[in-house]
Amino acid sequence: MRRSRERGEEWFTALYVTHYSHVVKYALRRLADLDASIDLAQEVFVVAWRRRVQVPDHGLPWLYGVARRLLANHWRARRSAPTVVLLTVDGGEYAHAEPPADQGVSDRLAAVRAALGELSYMDQEILRLVGWEELTVSEAATVLGCRRATAAVRLHRARRRLSEALRSVSVDGSTTASARL
């Protein structure tokens, strides 16, 4: 009870201000819909307020875990699997961004997009958490609800499968070199 009193409006405001944009971007990279991402972020913070006693001091991985579960519920409700959408740093989709001046960059991006599409959802998720969200393996484990060692093995295997998928993807009739996330 004491911790919930310590975690009042001031604590929640600090949590919200610090992490809201990260949660929206996390959702946007998975939903590719800004309004839906904002709605999801609001739901995440409603859960955080209700369960404030359970939120660890370093709350971002915990918030990502809540967002991940809410997204799973969203996809189950829609009966559709998520699609990978690669976004630029500012949140725009690569498909709508200006084409890179270097055609080789565009070819590599297409190869990565195709290779990611061949991976399982769990492989994509661990790669996104570490690559896009810039989480440590320990933080990714918190999001995924598993031990650090399990997350490390999943990341290693996902990187290997991505590398294999990249080798099998043909760009202009040639085989691409493997890339490492």
C-alpha angles and dihedrals in degrees: 000000000000093000092053089054089050089050100062133136094303092055092045093048090052091048091048096046092046099046110020096094091047091053092048091050091047090054093042092055088056103036102031088211118106096201093049090046092053090048091050092049089052090052090050091055092046087057090046091054093048093046098034092134089062097047108107120228090255093052106172098087089046090051090049088052091054090047090050092053092046090050090051089053090048093052092045090052091051092042091224133116119238119258123218113246117185111216133193120242090264092054100258121130116253089229089064097038123099110277112257116257089233110069088202090065090052091049092049091048091052090049093050091047091051093045093050089051089060093056127090120258091254092052090049091047097052091046091049093047093052099032106035103022091039093222123160118244089257091053092047088052089056091052092048094044095237139109121280092246091053091050091048091053091046091050093048092049093044091052090050092049091047090051090050091047091050091053090053095049112093120216114192089342095306131103115251123232115250118262127207123221 
